[in-house]
Coordinates of C-alpha atoms in Angstrom, one line a residue:
X24 CA 0.0 0.0 0.0
X25 CA 1.3 3.4 -0.9
X26 CA 1.8 6.1 1.7
X27 CA 1.7 8.9 -0.9
X28 CA -1.2 11.4 0.0
X29 CA -2.3 11.8 -3.7
X30 CA -2.5 9.6 -6.8
X31 CA 0.7 9.9 -8.7
X32 CA -1.0 10.9 -11.9
X33 CA -2.5 13.9 -10.1
X34 CA 1.0 15.0 -8.9
X35 CA 2.5 14.4 -12.3
X36 CA 0.0 16.8 -13.8
X37 CA 0.8 19.7 -11.5
X38 CA 4.3 19.1 -10.2
X39 CA 6.0 21.4 -12.7
X40 CA 3.8 24.4 -11.7
X41 CA 4.2 23.6 -8.0
X42 CA 8.0 23.6 -8.4
X43 CA 7.9 26.9 -10.2
X44 CA 5.7 28.2 -7.3
X45 CA 8.3 27.0 -4.7
X46 CA 11.0 28.7 -6.7
X47 CA 9.0 31.9 -6.8
X48 CA 9.6 32.0 -3.0
X49 CA 13.3 32.3 -3.7
X50 CA 16.3 30.4 -5.1
X51 CA 16.8 27.0 -3.4
X52 CA 18.2 23.5 -4.0
X53 CA 16.5 20.2 -4.8
X54 CA 16.2 18.7 -1.3
X55 CA 14.6 22.0 0.0
X56 CA 12.2 22.0 -2.9
X57 CA 11.1 18.5 -2.0
X58 CA 10.8 19.4 1.6
X59 CA 8.6 22.4 0.8
X60 CA 6.3 20.3 -1.3
X61 CA 6.0 17.8 1.5
X62 CA 5.4 20.6 4.0
X63 CA 2.4 21.9 2.0
X64 CA 0.9 18.4 1.9
X65 CA 1.9 17.1 -1.6
X66 CA 4.1 14.3 -0.1
X67 CA 7.7 13.6 -0.4
X68 CA 8.8 13.9 -4.1
X69 CA 11.7 11.6 -4.8
X70 CA 14.9 12.8 -6.5
X71 CA 14.2 10.5 -9.4
X72 CA 11.1 12.5 -10.1
X73 CA 12.3 16.0 -9.1
X74 CA 15.7 16.3 -10.7
X75 CA 14.6 15.3 -14.2
X76 CA 11.9 17.9 -13.9
X77 CA 14.4 20.5 -12.8
X78 CA 16.5 19.6 -15.9
X79 CA 13.5 20.1 -18.1
X80 CA 12.7 23.5 -16.5
X81 CA 16.3 24.6 -17.1
X82 CA 16.3 23.4 -20.7
X83 CA 13.1 25.4 -21.2
X84 CA 14.9 28.5 -19.8
X85 CA 12.4 28.7 -16.9
X86 CA 15.0 28.3 -14.3
X87 CA 18.7 29.1 -13.9
X88 CA 21.2 27.1 -11.8
X89 CA 24.2 28.1 -9.7
X90 CA 26.5 26.0 -7.6
X91 CA 27.1 27.4 -4.2
X92 CA 29.5 26.2 -1.6
X93 CA 28.1 24.0 1.2
X94 CA 28.3 24.9 4.8
X95 CA 30.2 22.0 6.4
X96 CA 29.4 19.8 3.4
X97 CA 29.4 19.5 -0.3
X98 CA 28.3 22.4 -2.6
X99 CA 24.7 22.6 -3.7
X100 CA 23.1 23.4 -7.0
X101 CA 20.6 26.2 -6.5
X102 CA 17.7 26.8 -8.8
X103 CA 16.1 30.2 -9.4
X104 CA 13.2 31.4 -11.6
X105 CA 14.0 33.3 -14.8
X106 CA 11.6 36.1 -16.0
X107 CA 10.2 33.5 -18.4
X108 CA 9.7 31.1 -15.5
X109 CA 7.7 33.8 -13.6
X110 CA 5.6 34.3 -16.7
X111 CA 5.0 30.6 -17.1
X112 CA 4.0 30.3 -13.5
X113 CA 1.5 33.1 -13.9
X114 CA 0.1 31.5 -17.1
X115 CA 0.0 27.9 -15.8
X116 CA -1.3 29.0 -12.4
X117 CA -4.2 30.8 -14.1
X118 CA -5.0 27.8 -16.3
X119 CA -4.8 25.5 -13.3
X120 CA -7.2 27.6 -11.3
X121 CA -9.6 27.5 -14.2
X122 CA -9.3 23.8 -14.6
X123 CA -9.7 23.1 -10.9
X124 CA -12.8 25.3 -10.9
X125 CA -14.3 23.2 -13.7
X126 CA -13.5 19.9 -11.9
X127 CA -15.0 21.1 -8.6
X128 CA -18.1 22.1 -10.6
X129 CA -18.6 18.7 -12.1
X130 CA -17.7 16.7 -8.9
X131 CA -19.8 18.9 -6.6
X132 CA -22.5 20.8 -8.5
X133 CA -23.7 22.4 -5.2
X134 CA -20.3 24.1 -4.7
X135 CA -20.1 27.8 -5.4
X136 CA -19.1 28.5 -9.1
X137 CA -15.5 29.3 -9.8
X138 CA -14.5 31.4 -12.8
X139 CA -13.3 29.0 -15.4
X140 CA -11.6 31.1 -18.1
X141 CA -7.8 30.9 -18.2
X142 CA -6.0 34.1 -18.9
X143 CA -4.4 32.6 -22.0
X144 CA -4.8 29.2 -23.6
X145 CA -2.0 26.8 -22.6
X146 CA 0.8 26.9 -25.1
X147 CA 1.9 23.4 -24.1
X148 CA 1.1 20.9 -21.4
X149 CA 4.6 19.5 -21.4
X150 CA 8.1 20.7 -20.9
X151 CA 10.8 19.7 -23.4
X152 CA 12.1 16.2 -23.1
X153 CA 15.7 16.3 -21.8
X154 CA 18.3 15.7 -24.5
X155 CA 20.4 12.5 -24.0
X156 CA 24.1 13.1 -24.2
X157 CA 26.7 10.4 -25.1
X158 CA 29.0 9.5 -22.3

């Protein structure tokens, strides 16, 4: 039995925008991103899920990276939003709120209506697939 709080397909559908939202709070490193997602109730996101997503965000120029020296340990790779990342967060956040409003409306018709018009149609539901490099 899984101890994850949400079905994995739900998390896959929203994880990229949630990571962008965490990075909107300030530059941070992978483990801290995972801890923040867990703190807000999304569960512990494993490195095998998080780091490939961060690579895709970087390849899409939505985040930048910087190695910083560690305090009493190894250095850490910090991730920060680019202006394009902030714009993508605003666009995807608006689209997600509209989508969530529609799903609440169908699941619970007695719920108060939620505006369901996204600010702009989604340009893409997926980030670029990371390029494989020869070793």
